[in-house]
PDB file of C-alpha atoms and ligand atoms in Angstrom:
ATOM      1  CA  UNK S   1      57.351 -50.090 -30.613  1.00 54.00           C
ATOM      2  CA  UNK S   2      56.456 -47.152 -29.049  1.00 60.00           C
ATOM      3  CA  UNK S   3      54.911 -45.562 -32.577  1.00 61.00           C
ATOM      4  CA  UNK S   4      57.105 -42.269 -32.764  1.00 73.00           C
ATOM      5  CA  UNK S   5      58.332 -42.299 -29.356  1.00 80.00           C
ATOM      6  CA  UNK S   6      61.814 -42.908 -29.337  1.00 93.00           C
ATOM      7  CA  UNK S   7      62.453 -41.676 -25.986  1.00 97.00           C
ATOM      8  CA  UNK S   8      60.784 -42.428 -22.381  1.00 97.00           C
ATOM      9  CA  UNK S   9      61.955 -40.096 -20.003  1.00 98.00           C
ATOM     10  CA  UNK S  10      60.900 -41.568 -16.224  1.00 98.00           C
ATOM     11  CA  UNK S  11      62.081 -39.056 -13.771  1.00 97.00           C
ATOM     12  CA  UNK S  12      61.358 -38.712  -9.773  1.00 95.00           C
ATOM     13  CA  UNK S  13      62.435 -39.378  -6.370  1.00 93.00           C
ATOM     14  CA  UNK S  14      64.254 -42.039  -4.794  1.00 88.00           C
ATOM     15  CA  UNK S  15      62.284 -45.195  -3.867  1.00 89.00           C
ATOM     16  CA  UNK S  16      59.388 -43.796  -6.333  1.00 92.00           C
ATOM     17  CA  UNK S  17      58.870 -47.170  -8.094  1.00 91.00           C
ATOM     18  CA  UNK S  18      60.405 -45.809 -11.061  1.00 93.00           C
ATOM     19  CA  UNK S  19      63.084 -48.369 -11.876  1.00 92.00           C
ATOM     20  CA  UNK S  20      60.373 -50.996 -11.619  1.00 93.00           C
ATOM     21  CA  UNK S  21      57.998 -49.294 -13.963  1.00 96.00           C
ATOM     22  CA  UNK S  22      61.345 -47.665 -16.599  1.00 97.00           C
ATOM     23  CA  UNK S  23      62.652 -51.687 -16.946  1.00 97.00           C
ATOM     24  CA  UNK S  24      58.607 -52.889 -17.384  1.00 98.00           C
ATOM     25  CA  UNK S  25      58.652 -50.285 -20.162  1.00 97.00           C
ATOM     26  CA  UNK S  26      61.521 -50.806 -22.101  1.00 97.00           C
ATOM     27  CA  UNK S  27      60.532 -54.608 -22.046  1.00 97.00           C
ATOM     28  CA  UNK S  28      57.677 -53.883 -23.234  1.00 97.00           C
ATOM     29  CA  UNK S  29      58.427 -51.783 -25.999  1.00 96.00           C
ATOM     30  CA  UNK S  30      61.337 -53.889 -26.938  1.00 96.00           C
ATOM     31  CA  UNK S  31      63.607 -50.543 -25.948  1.00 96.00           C
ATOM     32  CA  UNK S  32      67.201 -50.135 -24.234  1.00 96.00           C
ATOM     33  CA  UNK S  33      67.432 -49.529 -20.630  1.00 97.00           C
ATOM     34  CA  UNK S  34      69.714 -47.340 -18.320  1.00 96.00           C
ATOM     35  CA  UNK S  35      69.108 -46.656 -14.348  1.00 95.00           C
ATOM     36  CA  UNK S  36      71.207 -43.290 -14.677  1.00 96.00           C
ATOM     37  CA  UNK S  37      71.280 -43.412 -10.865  1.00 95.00           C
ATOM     38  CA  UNK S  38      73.975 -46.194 -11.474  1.00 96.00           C
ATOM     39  CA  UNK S  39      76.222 -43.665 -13.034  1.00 97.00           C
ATOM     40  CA  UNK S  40      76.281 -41.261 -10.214  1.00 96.00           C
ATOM     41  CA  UNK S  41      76.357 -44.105  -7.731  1.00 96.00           C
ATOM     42  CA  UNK S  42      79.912 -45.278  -9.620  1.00 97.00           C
ATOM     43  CA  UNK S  43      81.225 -42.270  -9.422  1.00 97.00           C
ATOM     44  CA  UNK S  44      79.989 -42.334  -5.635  1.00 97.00           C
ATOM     45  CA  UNK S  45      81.653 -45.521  -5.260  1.00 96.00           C
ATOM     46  CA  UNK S  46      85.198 -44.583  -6.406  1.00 95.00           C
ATOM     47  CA  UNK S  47      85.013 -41.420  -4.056  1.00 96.00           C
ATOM     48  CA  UNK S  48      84.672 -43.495  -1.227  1.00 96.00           C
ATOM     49  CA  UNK S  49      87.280 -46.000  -2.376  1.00 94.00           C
ATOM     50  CA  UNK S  50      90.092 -43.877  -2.999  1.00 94.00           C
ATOM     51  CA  UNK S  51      89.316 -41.372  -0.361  1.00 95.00           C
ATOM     52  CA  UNK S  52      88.816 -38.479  -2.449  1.00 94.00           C
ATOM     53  CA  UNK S  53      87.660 -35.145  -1.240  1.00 95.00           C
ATOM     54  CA  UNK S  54      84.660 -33.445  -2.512  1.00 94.00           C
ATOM     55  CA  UNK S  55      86.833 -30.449  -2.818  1.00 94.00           C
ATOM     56  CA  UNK S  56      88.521 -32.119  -5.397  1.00 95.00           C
ATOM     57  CA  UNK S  57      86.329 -31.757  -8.323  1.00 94.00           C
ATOM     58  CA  UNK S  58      89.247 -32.091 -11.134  1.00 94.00           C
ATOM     59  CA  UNK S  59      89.662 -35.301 -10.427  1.00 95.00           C
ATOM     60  CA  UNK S  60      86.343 -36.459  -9.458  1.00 96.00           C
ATOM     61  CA  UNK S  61      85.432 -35.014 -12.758  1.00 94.00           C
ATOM     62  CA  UNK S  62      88.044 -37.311 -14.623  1.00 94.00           C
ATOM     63  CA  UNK S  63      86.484 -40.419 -12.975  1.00 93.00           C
ATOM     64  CA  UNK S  64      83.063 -39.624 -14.192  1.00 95.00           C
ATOM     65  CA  UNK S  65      84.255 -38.643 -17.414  1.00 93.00           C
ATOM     66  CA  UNK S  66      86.210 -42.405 -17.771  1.00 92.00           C
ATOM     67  CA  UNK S  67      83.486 -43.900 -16.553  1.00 91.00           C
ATOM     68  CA  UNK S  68      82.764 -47.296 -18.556  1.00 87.00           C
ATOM     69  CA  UNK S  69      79.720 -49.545 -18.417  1.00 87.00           C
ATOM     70  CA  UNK S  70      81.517 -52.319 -16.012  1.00 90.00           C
ATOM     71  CA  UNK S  71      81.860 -49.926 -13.907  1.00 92.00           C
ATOM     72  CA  UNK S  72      78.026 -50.237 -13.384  1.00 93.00           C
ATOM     73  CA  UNK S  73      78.084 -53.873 -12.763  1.00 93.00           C
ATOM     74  CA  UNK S  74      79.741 -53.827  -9.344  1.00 93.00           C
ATOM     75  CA  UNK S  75      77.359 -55.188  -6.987  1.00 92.00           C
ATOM     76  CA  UNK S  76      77.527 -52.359  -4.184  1.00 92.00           C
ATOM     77  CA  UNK S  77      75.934 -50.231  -5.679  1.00 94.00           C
ATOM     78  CA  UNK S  78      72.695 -49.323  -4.618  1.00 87.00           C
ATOM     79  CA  UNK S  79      74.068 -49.331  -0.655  1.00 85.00           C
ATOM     80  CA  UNK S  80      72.995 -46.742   1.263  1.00 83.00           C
ATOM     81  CA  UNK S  81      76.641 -45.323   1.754  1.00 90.00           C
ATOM     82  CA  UNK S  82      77.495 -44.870  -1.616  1.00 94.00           C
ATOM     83  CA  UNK S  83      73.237 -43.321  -2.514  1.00 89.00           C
ATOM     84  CA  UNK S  84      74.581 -40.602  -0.636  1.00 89.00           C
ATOM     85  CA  UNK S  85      77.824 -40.310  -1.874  1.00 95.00           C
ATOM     86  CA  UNK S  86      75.941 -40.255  -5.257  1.00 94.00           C
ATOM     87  CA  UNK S  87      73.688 -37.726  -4.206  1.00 91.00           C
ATOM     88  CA  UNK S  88      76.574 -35.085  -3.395  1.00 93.00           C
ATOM     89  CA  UNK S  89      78.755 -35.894  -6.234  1.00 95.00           C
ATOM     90  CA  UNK S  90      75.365 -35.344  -8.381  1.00 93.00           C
ATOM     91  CA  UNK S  91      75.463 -31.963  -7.104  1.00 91.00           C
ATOM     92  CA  UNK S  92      78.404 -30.877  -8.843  1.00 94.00           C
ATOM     93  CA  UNK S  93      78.059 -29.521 -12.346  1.00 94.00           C
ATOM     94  CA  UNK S  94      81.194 -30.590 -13.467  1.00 94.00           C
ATOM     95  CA  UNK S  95      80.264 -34.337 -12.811  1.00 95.00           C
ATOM     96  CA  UNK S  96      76.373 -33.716 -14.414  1.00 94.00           C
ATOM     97  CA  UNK S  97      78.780 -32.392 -17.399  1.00 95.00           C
ATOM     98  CA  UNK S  98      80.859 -35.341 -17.262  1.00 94.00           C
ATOM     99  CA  UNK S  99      78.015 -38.057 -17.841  1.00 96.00           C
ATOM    100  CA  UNK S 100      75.786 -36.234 -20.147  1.00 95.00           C
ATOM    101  CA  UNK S 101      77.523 -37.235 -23.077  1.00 90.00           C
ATOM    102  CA  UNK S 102      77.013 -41.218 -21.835  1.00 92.00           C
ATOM    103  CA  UNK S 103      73.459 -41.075 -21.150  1.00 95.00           C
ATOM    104  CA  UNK S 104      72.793 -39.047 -24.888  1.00 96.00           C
ATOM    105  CA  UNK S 105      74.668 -41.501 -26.487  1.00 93.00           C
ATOM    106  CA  UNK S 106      72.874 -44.445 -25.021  1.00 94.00           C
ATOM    107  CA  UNK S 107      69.884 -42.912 -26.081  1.00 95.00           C
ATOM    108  CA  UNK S 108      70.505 -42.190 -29.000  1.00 92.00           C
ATOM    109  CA  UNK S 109      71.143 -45.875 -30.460  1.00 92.00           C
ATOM    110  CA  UNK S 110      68.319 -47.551 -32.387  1.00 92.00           C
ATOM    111  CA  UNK S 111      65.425 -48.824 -31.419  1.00 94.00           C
ATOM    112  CA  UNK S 112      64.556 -46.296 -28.427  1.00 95.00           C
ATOM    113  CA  UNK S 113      65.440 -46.032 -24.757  1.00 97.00           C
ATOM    114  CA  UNK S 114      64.217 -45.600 -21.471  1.00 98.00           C
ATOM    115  CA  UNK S 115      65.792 -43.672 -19.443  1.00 98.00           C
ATOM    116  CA  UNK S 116      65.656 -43.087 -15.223  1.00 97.00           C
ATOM    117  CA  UNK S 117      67.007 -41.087 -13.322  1.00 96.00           C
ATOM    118  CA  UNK S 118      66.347 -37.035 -12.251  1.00 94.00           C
ATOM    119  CA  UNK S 119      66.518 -34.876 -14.541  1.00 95.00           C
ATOM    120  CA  UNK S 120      65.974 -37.216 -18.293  1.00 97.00           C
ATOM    121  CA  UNK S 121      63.171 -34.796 -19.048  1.00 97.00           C
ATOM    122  CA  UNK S 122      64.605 -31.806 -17.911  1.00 95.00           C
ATOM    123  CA  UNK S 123      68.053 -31.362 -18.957  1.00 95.00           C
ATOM    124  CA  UNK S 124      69.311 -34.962 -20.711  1.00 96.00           C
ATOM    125  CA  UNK S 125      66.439 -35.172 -23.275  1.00 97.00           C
ATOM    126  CA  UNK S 126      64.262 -32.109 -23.011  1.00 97.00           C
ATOM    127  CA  UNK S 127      62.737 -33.518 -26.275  1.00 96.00           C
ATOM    128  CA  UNK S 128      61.819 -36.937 -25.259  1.00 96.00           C
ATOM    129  CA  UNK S 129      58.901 -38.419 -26.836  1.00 95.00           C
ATOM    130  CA  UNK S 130      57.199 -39.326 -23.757  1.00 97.00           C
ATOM    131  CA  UNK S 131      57.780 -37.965 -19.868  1.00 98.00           C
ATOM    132  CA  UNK S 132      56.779 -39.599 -16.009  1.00 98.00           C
ATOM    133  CA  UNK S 133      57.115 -38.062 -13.057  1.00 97.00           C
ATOM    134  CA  UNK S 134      57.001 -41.074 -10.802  1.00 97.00           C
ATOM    135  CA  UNK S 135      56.670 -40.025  -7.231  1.00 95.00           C
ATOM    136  CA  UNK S 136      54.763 -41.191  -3.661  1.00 95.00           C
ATOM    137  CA  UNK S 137      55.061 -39.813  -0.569  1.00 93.00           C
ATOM    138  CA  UNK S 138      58.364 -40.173   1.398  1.00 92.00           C
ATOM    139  CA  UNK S 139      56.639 -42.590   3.985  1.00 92.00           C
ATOM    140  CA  UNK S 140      55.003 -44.954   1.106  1.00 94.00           C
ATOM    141  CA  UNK S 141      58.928 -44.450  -0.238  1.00 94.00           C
ATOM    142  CA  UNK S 142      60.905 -45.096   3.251  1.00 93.00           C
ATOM    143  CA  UNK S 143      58.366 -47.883   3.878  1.00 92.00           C
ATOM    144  CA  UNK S 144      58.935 -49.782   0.363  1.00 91.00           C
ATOM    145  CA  UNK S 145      62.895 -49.377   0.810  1.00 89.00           C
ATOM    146  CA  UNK S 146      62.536 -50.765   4.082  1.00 91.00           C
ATOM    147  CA  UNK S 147      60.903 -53.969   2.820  1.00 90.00           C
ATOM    148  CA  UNK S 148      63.535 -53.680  -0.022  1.00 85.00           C
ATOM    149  CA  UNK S 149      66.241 -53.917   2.999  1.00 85.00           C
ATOM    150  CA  UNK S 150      64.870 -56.089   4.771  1.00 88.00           C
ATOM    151  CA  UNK S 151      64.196 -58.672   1.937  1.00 89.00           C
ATOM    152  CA  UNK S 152      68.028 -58.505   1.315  1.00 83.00           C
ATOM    153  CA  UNK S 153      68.665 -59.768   4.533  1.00 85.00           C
ATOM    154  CA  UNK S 154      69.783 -56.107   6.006  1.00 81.00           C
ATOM    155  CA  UNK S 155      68.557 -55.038   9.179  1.00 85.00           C
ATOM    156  CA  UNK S 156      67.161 -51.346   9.194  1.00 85.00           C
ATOM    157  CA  UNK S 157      65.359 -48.591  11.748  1.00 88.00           C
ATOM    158  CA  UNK S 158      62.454 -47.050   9.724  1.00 88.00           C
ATOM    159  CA  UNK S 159      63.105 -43.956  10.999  1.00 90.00           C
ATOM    160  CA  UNK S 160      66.234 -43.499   9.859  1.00 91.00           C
ATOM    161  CA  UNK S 161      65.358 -44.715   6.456  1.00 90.00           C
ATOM    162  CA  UNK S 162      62.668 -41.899   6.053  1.00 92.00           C
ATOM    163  CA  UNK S 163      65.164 -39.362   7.585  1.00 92.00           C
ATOM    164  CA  UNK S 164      67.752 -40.668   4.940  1.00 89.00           C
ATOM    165  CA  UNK S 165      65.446 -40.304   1.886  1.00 90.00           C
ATOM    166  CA  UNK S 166      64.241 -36.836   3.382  1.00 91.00           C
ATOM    167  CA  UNK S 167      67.952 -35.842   3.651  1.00 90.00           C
ATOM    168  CA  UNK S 168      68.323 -37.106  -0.022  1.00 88.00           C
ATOM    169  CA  UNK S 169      65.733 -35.532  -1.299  1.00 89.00           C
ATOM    170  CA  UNK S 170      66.633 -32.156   0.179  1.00 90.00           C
ATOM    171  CA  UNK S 171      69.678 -32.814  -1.703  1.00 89.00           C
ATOM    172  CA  UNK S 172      68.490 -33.279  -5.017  1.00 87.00           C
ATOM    173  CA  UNK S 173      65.604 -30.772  -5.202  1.00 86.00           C
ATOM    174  CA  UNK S 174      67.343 -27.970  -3.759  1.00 85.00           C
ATOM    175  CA  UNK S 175      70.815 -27.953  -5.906  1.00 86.00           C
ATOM    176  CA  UNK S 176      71.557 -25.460  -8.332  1.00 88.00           C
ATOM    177  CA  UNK S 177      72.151 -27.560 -11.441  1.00 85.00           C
ATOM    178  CA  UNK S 178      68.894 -29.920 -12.938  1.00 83.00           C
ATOM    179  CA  UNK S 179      67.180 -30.150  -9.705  1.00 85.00           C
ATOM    180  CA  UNK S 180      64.645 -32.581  -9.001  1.00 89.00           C
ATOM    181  CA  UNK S 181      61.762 -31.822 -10.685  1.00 91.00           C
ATOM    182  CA  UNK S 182      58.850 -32.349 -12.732  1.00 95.00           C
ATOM    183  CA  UNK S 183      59.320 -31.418 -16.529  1.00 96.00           C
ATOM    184  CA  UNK S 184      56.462 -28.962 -17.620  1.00 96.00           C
ATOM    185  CA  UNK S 185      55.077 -31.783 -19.975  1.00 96.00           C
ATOM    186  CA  UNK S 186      55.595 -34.872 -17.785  1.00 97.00           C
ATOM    187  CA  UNK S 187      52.643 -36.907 -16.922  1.00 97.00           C
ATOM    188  CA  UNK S 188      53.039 -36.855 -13.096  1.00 97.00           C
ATOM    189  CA  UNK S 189      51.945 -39.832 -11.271  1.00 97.00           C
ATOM    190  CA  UNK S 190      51.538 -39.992  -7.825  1.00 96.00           C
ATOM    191  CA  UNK S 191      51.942 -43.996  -6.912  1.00 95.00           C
ATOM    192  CA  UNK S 192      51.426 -44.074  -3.031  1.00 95.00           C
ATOM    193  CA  UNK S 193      48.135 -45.580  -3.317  1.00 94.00           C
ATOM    194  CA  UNK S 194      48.577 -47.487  -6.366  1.00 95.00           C
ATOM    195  CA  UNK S 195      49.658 -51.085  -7.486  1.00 93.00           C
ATOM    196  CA  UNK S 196      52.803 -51.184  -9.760  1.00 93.00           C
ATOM    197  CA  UNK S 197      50.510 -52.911 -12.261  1.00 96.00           C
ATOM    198  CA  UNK S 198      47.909 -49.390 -12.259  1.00 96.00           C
ATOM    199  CA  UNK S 199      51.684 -47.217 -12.826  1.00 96.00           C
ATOM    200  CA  UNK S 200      52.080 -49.236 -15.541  1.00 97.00           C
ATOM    201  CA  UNK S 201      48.879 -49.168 -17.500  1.00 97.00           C
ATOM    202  CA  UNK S 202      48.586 -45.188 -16.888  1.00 97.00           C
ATOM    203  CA  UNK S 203      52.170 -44.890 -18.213  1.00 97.00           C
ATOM    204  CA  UNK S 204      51.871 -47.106 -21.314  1.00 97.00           C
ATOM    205  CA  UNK S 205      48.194 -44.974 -22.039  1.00 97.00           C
ATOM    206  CA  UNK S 206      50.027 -42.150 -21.830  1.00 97.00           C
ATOM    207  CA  UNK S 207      53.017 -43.222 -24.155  1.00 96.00           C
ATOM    208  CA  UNK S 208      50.087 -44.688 -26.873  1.00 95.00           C
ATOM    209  CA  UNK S 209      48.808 -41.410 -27.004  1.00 95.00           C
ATOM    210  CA  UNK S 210      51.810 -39.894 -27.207  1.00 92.00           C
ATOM    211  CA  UNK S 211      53.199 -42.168 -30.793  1.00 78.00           C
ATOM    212  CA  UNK S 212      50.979 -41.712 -32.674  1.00 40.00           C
TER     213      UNK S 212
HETATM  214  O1  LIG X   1      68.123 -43.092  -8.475  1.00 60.89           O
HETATM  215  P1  LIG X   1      69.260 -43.377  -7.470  1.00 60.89           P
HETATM  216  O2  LIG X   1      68.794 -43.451  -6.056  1.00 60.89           O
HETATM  217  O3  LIG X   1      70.043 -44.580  -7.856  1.00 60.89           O
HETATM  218  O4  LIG X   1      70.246 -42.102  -7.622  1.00 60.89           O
HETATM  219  C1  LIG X   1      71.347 -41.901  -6.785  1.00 60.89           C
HETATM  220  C2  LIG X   1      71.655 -40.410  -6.689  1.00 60.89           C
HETATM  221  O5  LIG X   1      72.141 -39.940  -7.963  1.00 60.89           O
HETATM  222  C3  LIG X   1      70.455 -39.541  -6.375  1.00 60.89           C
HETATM  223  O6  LIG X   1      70.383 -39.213  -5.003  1.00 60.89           O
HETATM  224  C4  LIG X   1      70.617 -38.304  -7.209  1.00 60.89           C
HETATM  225  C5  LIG X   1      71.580 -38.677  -8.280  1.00 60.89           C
HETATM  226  N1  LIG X   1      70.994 -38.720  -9.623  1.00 60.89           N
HETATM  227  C6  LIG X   1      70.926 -37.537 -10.324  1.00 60.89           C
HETATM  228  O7  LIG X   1      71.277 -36.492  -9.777  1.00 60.89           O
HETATM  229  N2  LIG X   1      70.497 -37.529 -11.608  1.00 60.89           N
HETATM  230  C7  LIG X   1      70.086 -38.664 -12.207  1.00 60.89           C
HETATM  231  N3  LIG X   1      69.674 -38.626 -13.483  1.00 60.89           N
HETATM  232  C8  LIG X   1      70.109 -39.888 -11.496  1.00 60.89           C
HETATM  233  C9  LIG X   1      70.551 -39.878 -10.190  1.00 60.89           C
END
């Protein structure tokens, strides 16, 4: 157990190493564990499946609010397609309203959770326990999806990666509601030159002193 910390909050970019180091977490403090990400990226997923227009945000806004935890098993997911149709569907605040209610109430169940995503620290659990700020350059980030790619057997132009994730980014930071960013009392950490094991040992420090 995290001592008092019922909460880990792991916020940042995409491609950060933050999924990596949120699952390592809640394994290690015996804690639930939801990629929020996955939540836009269904919603994402359904747009481009039934051909829905941005424009209509009633209905979008019905899908995310049915939204049920199969829906986060299909294996598609984290395609590059439907990452960007999650990225514009995660700028409207009707859809942000729609799925707050799903990540609170995940949290909320005993023991603890870990949450990733954007904006945990900001906006979903402003009182978390403990917050990261996992982010690395959007090279170090472009070239670690790359390898991601191409270790699923998908064929990919690392230029057009990095223009993707810059494209995403711009996205995400620069939207009106819960843009990207650090929360004031995050522990920023900055993993383009380190191992996942060094992320790891500076997050748990962090949480330690954090519990007690
Ligand atoms: O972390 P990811 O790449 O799976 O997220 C996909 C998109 O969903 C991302 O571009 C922004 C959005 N997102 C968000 O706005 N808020 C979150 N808590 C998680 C993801």
């Amino acid at each position: 157990m995290a001592g008092g910390v019922r909460i880990i909050a792991v916020d940042g970019p995409a491609a950060a190493g933050k999924g990596t180091i949120a699952r390592r977490l809640a394994d290690h403090y015996g804690y639930r564990f939801l990629d929020t990400g996955l939540l836009y990226r269904a919603v994402g997923a359904r747009v481009l499946d039934e051909g829905l227009k941005l424009a209509d945000e009633a209905a979008i806004a019905r899908m995310a609010a049915g939204l049920n935890p199969v829906d986060l098993e299909r294996p598609d997911l984290r395609s590059e397609p439907i990452g960007q149709m999650a990225s514009k569907v995660a700028a409207m605040p009707v859809v942000r309203a729609a799925l707050l209610d799903f990540q609170r109430r995940f949290g909320r169940e005993p023991p603890g959770a870990v949450l990733d995503g954007r904006d945990i620290g900001t906006v979903i659990f402003p009182d978390a326990g403990a917050k990261l700020f996992i982010t690395a350059s959007p090279e170090a980030r472009a070239r670690r999806r790359l390898k991601e790619l191409r270790e699923k057997g998908i064929r990919a132009i690392e230029e057009r990666v990095l223009a993707e994730m810059k494209e995403r980014d711009a996205r995400d930071g620069g939207r009106e509601v819960a843009p990207l960013k650090p929360a004031d009392d995050a522990l920023v950490i900055d993993s383009t030159d380190l191992t996942p094991d060094e992320v790891f040992h500076r997050a748990v420090s962090f949480i330690d002193s954090k519990g007690g």
